[in-house]
Amino acid sequence: WTWQAGGKEKDLKRLMDVKNKAPAEVQITAEQLLREAKERELELLPPPPKQKITDQEELNDYKLRKRKSFEDNIRKNRTVISNWIKYAQWEESLKEIQRARSIYERALDVDHRNITLWLKYAEMEMKSRQVNHARNIWDRAITILPRVNQFWYKYTYMEEMLGNIAGCRQVFERWMEWEPEEQAWHSYINFELRYKEVEKVKNWIKYARFEEKHGYIAHGRKVYERAVEFFGEEHVDENLFVAFARFEETQKEFERVRVIYKYALDRIPKHQAQELFKNYTMFEKKFGDRRGIEDVIVSKRRFQYEEEVKANPHNYDAWFDYLRLVESDADADTVRDVYERAIANIPPIQEKRHWRRYIYLWINYGLYEELEVKDPERTRQVYQACLELIPHKKFTFAKIWLLFAQFEIRQKNLQAARKIMGTAIGKCPKNKLLKGYIELELQLREFDRCRKLYEKYLEFTPENCTTWIKFAELETILGDIERARAIFELAIGQPRLDMPEVLWKSYIDFEIEQEEFENTRNLYKRLLQRTQHVKVWISYAKFELSVDGPDRLQKCRQIYEEANRSMRNCEEKEERLMLLESWRDFEKEFGTDSTGERVRKLLPEKVKKRRKLTAEDGSDAGWEEYYDYIFPEDAANQPNLKLLAMAKMWKKQQVIKEDDETLPENKRLNLRQTPMWNICHIKDIQVLTNLKTQIWVAMAREVEQVIYYLQG
């Protein structure tokens, strides 16, 4: 073997010796030599053998070798992303999606800003039909790298292919927030055109902002104007007007801004204009004057009232506030429109209590037309429409008739005013209507008409004492005393009166005023035949005292005596006491000592009593205390007063006895000498109670009081 090797070396050396050292005809460069060597090397390398895996064990060995090889390559250089991608694609080819996903996540930890890595990762999920995983990857990618347009294009394309138009639009919206280049906007526009969503407000706004961004101010304004014209008044949106106003504000066109806001506020529904109000207020605060700020506040309040009346059209208080607002800062046509809307909300129930607030809308409407607008014809129409609306067969409102008549008088149309009041009395006679009509004629000094109206009034309500009194006062003012007296006589002769005491008092005052004292006495006597009220007696006595004459005191005293006799059988003892106290005051001021002492003897004794109470079911409810008056003038009460006096004396002596126990026996009080000893020495209450049955019936109640007194 050594020889053979040495012979080969000699042959090789001999071959390498160059015999002809002249330059060759064709020169070869080093680059050609290297290229030829590389090509010949590839030709010489045999192809790798084809391996056939026949069982699971061989497959597992193969996977293990390949994974070890990939992991070794990654371990050698972690930053080479191609190794990670090859590794993940190999796992993907084996349908090991979970392993491939894990490899991509490890690669993202190494370089999360590698665009190719995100694209391969998302494409793998889309190939595997893992839509939610793909969405998650795209969301992460556009969050981390929002300026990479390729991610947005791929993401929107995927959503559109899946038919998720809303999701695709949402992705475009997120993309537009980053204000991308022109091609991105065109992509969004083409997308909306494909699905015929040209009416989107946001698209118009973005289109206008795109024009503004590139300096085409006139084109941007034209886009906004086209948008407002396109949507019209039915599908108007506050965001469009807010964006339009802000665009003009950046261009320093403040008057245009103010016009845009006012135009929008007049057309947008109130509940959809909160943001519009907010921006309008901020604009006026920055660039407006005091008047502009006030206009904004008024507009805001108008919108609030609009919301209230829209929520509850029968909230008449909200209508009143709304009308006061528009009357203070609006033209006549606007105010009329609000009034017409308000009065159109007729109460659903024909009951007067539901109409009381509503009717003031008509009243205010008529007064506004007359006083503010100064349109008499329209005011007349308002009152007529109101009267036609009210169901007079069920109820009416006298104030409407009176206001209508007073309006006609102010227009110097007296005949129309009387016709209105006559119609009112004919349709629905009421006290207020008749009284108002009479006052109207009194102001006009038409006294004959007043007499006729009073007659009609009394035919309608003969029991109304106030009407009789007013009628008589009218005749008195006119100087017809006999007619006034006749009216009073007719009045007190009525079988039923609502306030007879007021009527009688007015009649008596009338006669006193006319100094017809005899007639006054007769009236008092006639009244006392009907009632024995204590106030009538006292008034009668005071009347006699007020009449100048030598015997006025005697007459007054006689009336008091007569009243005292007539009221002895009166059940109301307080009224009798009131009479005696008035008599006592009279004697104290005008009488003598003897007459005063006489009256004092007539005053009653005030005693405390108790009585048994019974519940509604008949059971015993206990006892209650009350005060009673015992008049010494009553013969039946004489023994009772003596019994009470003796009981009080015994009680007093009992106290003295307790105080005298410390004295010598010869100086002590002998109770057996007292007149009450026969009864009151019995200290046992039960024995005294049994004794009650042996006393006559008239003294039984007083004995109870003695028992109660002793218990106390």
Short mmCIF file of C-alpha atoms in Angstrom, two decimals, residues 65-380:
data_model
loop_
_atom_site.label_atom_id
_atom_site.label_comp_id
_atom_site.label_asym_id
_atom_site.label_seq_id
_atom_site.Cartn_x
_atom_site.Cartn_y
_atom_site.Cartn_z
CA ARG A 65 -34.94 14.85 14.58
CA LYS A 66 -36.49 17.74 12.65
CA ARG A 67 -37.58 19.59 15.79
CA LYS A 68 -34.15 19.12 17.29
CA SER A 69 -32.63 20.52 14.10
CA PHE A 70 -34.95 23.56 14.10
CA GLU A 71 -34.40 24.19 17.79
CA ASP A 72 -30.62 23.98 17.26
CA ASN A 73 -30.79 26.52 14.47
CA ILE A 74 -32.91 28.85 16.65
CA ARG A 75 -30.57 28.39 19.57
CA LYS A 76 -27.58 29.31 17.37
CA ASN A 77 -29.20 32.59 16.21
CA ARG A 78 -32.52 33.64 17.75
CA THR A 79 -32.76 36.84 15.74
CA VAL A 80 -33.01 35.09 12.36
CA ILE A 81 -36.79 35.22 11.91
CA SER A 82 -36.66 32.96 8.85
CA ASN A 83 -35.69 30.04 11.07
CA TRP A 84 -38.79 30.68 13.21
CA ILE A 85 -41.02 30.94 10.15
CA LYS A 86 -39.62 27.69 8.63
CA TYR A 87 -40.13 25.94 11.93
CA ALA A 88 -43.73 27.15 12.23
CA GLN A 89 -44.55 26.35 8.61
CA TRP A 90 -43.16 22.83 9.07
CA GLU A 91 -45.41 22.32 12.11
CA GLU A 92 -48.30 23.74 10.09
CA SER A 93 -47.63 21.20 7.35
CA LEU A 94 -48.01 18.46 9.93
CA LYS A 95 -51.38 20.01 11.04
CA GLU A 96 -49.83 20.80 14.39
CA ILE A 97 -51.60 24.19 14.62
CA GLN A 98 -51.19 24.53 18.35
CA ARG A 99 -47.40 23.95 18.10
CA ALA A 100 -47.14 26.36 15.18
CA ARG A 101 -49.10 28.98 17.16
CA SER A 102 -46.71 28.51 20.06
CA ILE A 103 -43.70 28.98 17.77
CA TYR A 104 -45.13 32.20 16.35
CA GLU A 105 -45.79 33.54 19.83
CA ARG A 106 -42.18 32.73 20.83
CA ALA A 107 -40.99 34.50 17.72
CA LEU A 108 -43.07 37.58 18.54
CA ASP A 109 -41.41 37.71 21.93
CA VAL A 110 -38.09 37.96 20.09
CA ASP A 111 -39.17 40.59 17.51
CA HIS A 112 -42.73 41.89 17.82
CA ARG A 113 -42.21 44.56 15.16
CA ASN A 114 -41.45 42.13 12.32
CA ILE A 115 -44.16 42.65 9.70
CA THR A 116 -43.55 39.33 7.91
CA LEU A 117 -43.96 37.41 11.13
CA TRP A 118 -47.41 38.95 11.82
CA LEU A 119 -48.51 38.34 8.25
CA LYS A 120 -47.43 34.66 8.27
CA TYR A 121 -49.05 34.15 11.67
CA ALA A 122 -52.39 35.63 10.56
CA GLU A 123 -52.32 33.79 7.22
CA MET A 124 -51.82 30.49 9.05
CA GLU A 125 -54.90 31.14 11.19
CA MET A 126 -56.96 32.11 8.17
CA LYS A 127 -55.86 28.96 6.29
CA SER A 128 -56.88 26.91 9.29
CA ARG A 129 -60.26 28.72 9.34
CA GLN A 130 -59.61 29.97 12.84
CA VAL A 131 -61.46 33.26 12.32
CA ASN A 132 -61.51 34.49 15.88
CA HIS A 133 -57.81 33.72 16.30
CA ALA A 134 -57.11 35.60 13.09
CA ARG A 135 -59.13 38.62 14.30
CA ASN A 136 -57.21 38.55 17.55
CA ILE A 137 -53.89 38.56 15.69
CA TRP A 138 -54.95 41.42 13.39
CA ASP A 139 -56.17 43.44 16.37
CA ARG A 140 -52.83 42.96 18.11
CA ALA A 141 -50.95 43.83 14.96
CA ILE A 142 -52.80 47.09 14.23
CA THR A 143 -52.53 48.06 17.87
CA ILE A 144 -48.77 47.58 17.98
CA LEU A 145 -48.06 48.76 14.43
CA PRO A 146 -50.94 51.09 13.45
CA ARG A 147 -48.95 52.74 10.66
CA VAL A 148 -48.45 49.53 8.69
CA ASN A 149 -51.17 49.81 6.06
CA GLN A 150 -50.74 46.20 4.99
CA PHE A 151 -52.23 44.99 8.24
CA TRP A 152 -55.33 47.20 7.79
CA TYR A 153 -55.80 46.10 4.19
CA LYS A 154 -55.53 42.43 5.10
CA TYR A 155 -57.83 42.83 8.09
CA THR A 156 -60.58 44.67 6.19
CA TYR A 157 -60.30 42.26 3.28
CA MET A 158 -60.76 39.29 5.62
CA GLU A 159 -63.83 40.81 7.27
CA GLU A 160 -65.37 41.70 3.94
CA MET A 161 -64.77 38.18 2.61
CA LEU A 162 -66.45 36.79 5.70
CA GLY A 163 -69.49 38.99 5.05
CA ASN A 164 -69.03 40.93 8.28
CA ILE A 165 -69.79 44.33 6.77
CA ALA A 166 -70.34 46.02 10.13
CA GLY A 167 -67.05 44.65 11.45
CA CYS A 168 -65.27 45.75 8.30
CA ARG A 169 -66.72 49.24 8.64
CA GLN A 170 -65.61 49.34 12.24
CA VAL A 171 -62.06 48.43 11.23
CA PHE A 172 -62.12 51.18 8.63
CA GLU A 173 -63.35 53.62 11.27
CA ARG A 174 -60.47 52.69 13.52
CA TRP A 175 -58.09 53.08 10.62
CA MET A 176 -59.42 56.51 9.72
CA GLU A 177 -58.79 57.74 13.25
CA TRP A 178 -55.07 57.49 12.46
CA GLU A 179 -55.57 59.76 9.44
CA PRO A 180 -53.81 57.53 6.91
CA GLU A 181 -52.76 58.42 3.40
CA GLU A 182 -55.11 59.16 0.53
CA GLN A 183 -55.28 55.59 -0.76
CA ALA A 184 -56.72 54.39 2.53
CA TRP A 185 -59.56 56.90 2.32
CA HIS A 186 -60.29 55.83 -1.22
CA SER A 187 -60.42 52.21 -0.07
CA TYR A 188 -62.98 53.12 2.56
CA ILE A 189 -65.03 55.10 0.05
CA ASN A 190 -64.94 52.22 -2.43
CA PHE A 191 -66.03 49.85 0.30
CA GLU A 192 -69.04 52.00 1.14
CA LEU A 193 -69.86 52.38 -2.52
CA ARG A 194 -69.81 48.62 -2.98
CA TYR A 195 -72.49 48.30 -0.30
CA LYS A 196 -74.36 51.50 -1.27
CA GLU A 197 -73.93 53.16 2.13
CA VAL A 198 -73.47 56.64 0.73
CA GLU A 199 -75.81 58.22 3.29
CA LYS A 200 -73.53 57.65 6.25
CA VAL A 201 -72.99 60.99 8.00
CA LYS A 202 -69.52 59.99 9.11
CA ASN A 203 -68.47 59.37 5.53
CA TRP A 204 -69.45 62.89 4.55
CA ILE A 205 -67.61 64.29 7.55
CA LYS A 206 -64.49 62.29 6.75
CA TYR A 207 -64.68 63.34 3.14
CA ALA A 208 -64.87 66.99 4.19
CA ARG A 209 -62.02 66.59 6.65
CA PHE A 210 -59.95 64.96 3.94
CA GLU A 211 -60.48 67.99 1.72
CA GLU A 212 -59.71 70.32 4.61
CA LYS A 213 -56.55 68.43 5.51
CA HIS A 214 -55.16 68.86 2.01
CA GLY A 215 -56.00 72.55 1.95
CA TYR A 216 -59.11 72.46 -0.20
CA ILE A 217 -61.25 74.69 2.06
CA ALA A 218 -63.84 75.57 -0.56
CA HIS A 219 -64.25 71.91 -1.50
CA GLY A 220 -64.65 70.98 2.17
CA ARG A 221 -67.39 73.58 2.65
CA LYS A 222 -69.09 72.35 -0.49
CA VAL A 223 -69.03 68.78 0.87
CA TYR A 224 -70.76 69.91 4.07
CA GLU A 225 -73.36 71.85 2.13
CA ARG A 226 -74.02 68.87 -0.13
CA ALA A 227 -74.41 66.68 2.96
CA VAL A 228 -76.97 69.01 4.52
CA GLU A 229 -78.87 69.16 1.27
CA PHE A 230 -78.65 65.39 0.79
CA PHE A 231 -80.07 64.46 4.21
CA GLY A 232 -82.70 67.20 4.23
CA GLU A 233 -84.83 67.94 7.28
CA GLU A 234 -86.12 64.42 7.85
CA HIS A 235 -82.82 62.57 8.40
CA VAL A 236 -80.76 65.40 9.80
CA ASP A 237 -78.02 64.52 12.30
CA GLU A 238 -76.51 66.79 14.93
CA ASN A 239 -72.98 65.45 14.36
CA LEU A 240 -73.02 66.79 10.80
CA PHE A 241 -73.90 70.30 11.96
CA VAL A 242 -71.40 70.18 14.81
CA ALA A 243 -68.64 69.22 12.38
CA PHE A 244 -69.79 71.87 9.90
CA ALA A 245 -69.81 74.55 12.61
CA ARG A 246 -66.35 73.55 13.83
CA PHE A 247 -65.06 73.69 10.27
CA GLU A 248 -66.36 77.24 9.87
CA GLU A 249 -65.02 78.15 13.31
CA THR A 250 -61.51 77.13 12.26
CA GLN A 251 -61.93 79.39 9.23
CA LYS A 252 -62.94 82.32 11.54
CA GLU A 253 -66.40 82.50 9.93
CA PHE A 254 -68.25 83.18 13.19
CA GLU A 255 -71.47 84.47 11.64
CA ARG A 256 -71.70 81.36 9.48
CA VAL A 257 -71.18 79.26 12.62
CA ARG A 258 -74.02 81.03 14.41
CA VAL A 259 -76.35 80.57 11.43
CA ILE A 260 -75.49 76.85 11.23
CA TYR A 261 -76.26 76.30 14.93
CA LYS A 262 -79.56 78.16 14.77
CA TYR A 263 -80.58 76.36 11.59
CA ALA A 264 -79.83 73.01 13.23
CA LEU A 265 -81.60 73.83 16.50
CA ASP A 266 -84.77 74.71 14.63
CA ARG A 267 -84.88 71.36 12.82
CA ILE A 268 -83.34 68.69 15.00
CA PRO A 269 -85.58 66.87 17.53
CA LYS A 270 -84.97 68.19 20.98
CA HIS A 271 -83.85 64.94 22.58
CA GLN A 272 -81.15 64.53 19.90
CA ALA A 273 -79.59 67.99 20.22
CA GLN A 274 -77.79 67.82 23.56
CA GLU A 275 -74.32 67.85 21.99
CA LEU A 276 -75.40 70.60 19.64
CA PHE A 277 -76.51 72.77 22.55
CA LYS A 278 -73.28 72.13 24.37
CA ASN A 279 -71.13 73.16 21.42
CA TYR A 280 -73.32 76.18 20.67
CA THR A 281 -72.99 77.38 24.26
CA MET A 282 -69.22 76.95 24.20
CA PHE A 283 -69.00 78.86 20.93
CA GLU A 284 -71.04 81.80 22.24
CA LYS A 285 -68.99 81.91 25.42
CA LYS A 286 -65.79 82.11 23.36
CA PHE A 287 -66.83 84.39 20.52
CA GLY A 288 -70.30 85.80 21.32
CA ASP A 289 -71.61 88.73 23.32
CA ARG A 290 -74.08 88.77 26.20
CA ARG A 291 -77.07 88.75 23.87
CA GLY A 292 -75.76 85.67 22.09
CA ILE A 293 -75.27 83.79 25.35
CA GLU A 294 -78.79 84.69 26.44
CA ASP A 295 -80.14 83.41 23.13
CA VAL A 296 -78.42 80.10 23.71
CA ILE A 297 -79.86 79.80 27.20
CA VAL A 298 -83.34 80.66 25.93
CA SER A 299 -83.02 78.09 23.17
CA LYS A 300 -81.95 75.47 25.66
CA ARG A 301 -84.91 76.23 27.90
CA ARG A 302 -87.20 76.03 24.88
CA PHE A 303 -85.87 72.57 24.11
CA GLN A 304 -86.41 71.51 27.72
CA TYR A 305 -90.01 72.68 27.61
CA GLU A 306 -90.49 70.94 24.28
CA GLU A 307 -89.35 67.69 25.87
CA GLU A 308 -91.74 68.16 28.80
CA VAL A 309 -94.80 68.86 26.68
CA LYS A 310 -93.88 66.07 24.31
CA ALA A 311 -93.66 63.61 27.20
CA ASN A 312 -96.99 64.78 28.64
CA PRO A 313 -99.09 67.02 26.35
CA HIS A 314 -101.64 67.59 29.14
CA ASN A 315 -99.04 69.10 31.48
CA TYR A 316 -100.55 72.57 31.29
CA ASP A 317 -98.08 74.06 33.78
CA ALA A 318 -95.25 73.20 31.37
CA TRP A 319 -97.21 74.88 28.58
CA PHE A 320 -97.61 78.03 30.71
CA ASP A 321 -93.86 78.19 31.35
CA TYR A 322 -93.12 77.55 27.69
CA LEU A 323 -95.53 80.29 26.59
CA ARG A 324 -94.05 82.82 29.00
CA LEU A 325 -90.65 82.06 27.53
CA VAL A 326 -91.66 82.43 23.89
CA GLU A 327 -93.72 85.55 24.60
CA SER A 328 -90.65 87.24 26.02
CA ASP A 329 -88.38 86.42 23.08
CA ALA A 330 -90.23 85.42 19.91
CA ASP A 331 -92.33 86.85 17.14
CA ALA A 332 -96.12 86.76 17.09
CA ASP A 333 -96.37 83.86 14.64
CA THR A 334 -94.17 81.64 16.81
CA VAL A 335 -96.17 82.50 19.92
CA ARG A 336 -99.43 81.80 18.12
CA ASP A 337 -98.10 78.46 16.94
CA VAL A 338 -97.23 77.45 20.50
CA TYR A 339 -100.64 78.62 21.74
CA GLU A 340 -102.39 76.61 19.03
CA ARG A 341 -100.39 73.53 19.97
CA ALA A 342 -101.22 74.05 23.65
CA ILE A 343 -105.00 74.52 23.25
CA ALA A 344 -105.15 71.49 20.95
CA ASN A 345 -104.57 69.26 24.02
CA ILE A 346 -108.19 69.15 25.20
CA PRO A 347 -108.74 67.35 28.53
CA PRO A 348 -109.90 63.78 27.86
CA ILE A 349 -112.56 63.86 30.61
CA GLN A 350 -115.47 66.29 30.67
CA GLU A 351 -115.14 67.18 34.34
CA LYS A 352 -114.60 70.73 35.44
CA ARG A 353 -111.66 69.95 37.70
CA HIS A 354 -109.71 68.67 34.68
CA TRP A 355 -110.50 71.83 32.70
CA ARG A 356 -109.56 74.45 35.29
CA ARG A 357 -105.92 74.74 34.23
CA TYR A 358 -106.65 74.20 30.55
CA ILE A 359 -109.08 77.11 30.31
CA TYR A 360 -106.35 79.57 31.34
CA LEU A 361 -104.51 78.73 28.12
CA TRP A 362 -107.44 80.26 26.22
CA ILE A 363 -107.58 83.23 28.58
CA ASN A 364 -103.88 83.95 28.15
CA TYR A 365 -104.21 83.47 24.40
CA GLY A 366 -107.00 86.04 24.18
CA LEU A 367 -105.18 88.54 26.39
CA TYR A 368 -102.01 88.12 24.33
CA GLU A 369 -103.84 88.82 21.09
CA GLU A 370 -105.55 91.86 22.57
CA LEU A 371 -102.76 93.45 24.58
CA GLU A 372 -99.57 92.39 22.82
CA VAL A 373 -100.52 91.85 19.19
CA LYS A 374 -103.44 94.31 19.35
CA ASP A 375 -105.55 92.26 16.98
CA PRO A 376 -109.22 92.64 18.12
CA GLU A 377 -110.66 90.41 15.42
CA ARG A 378 -108.38 87.51 16.27
CA THR A 379 -109.06 88.04 19.99
CA ARG A 380 -112.79 87.77 19.27
#
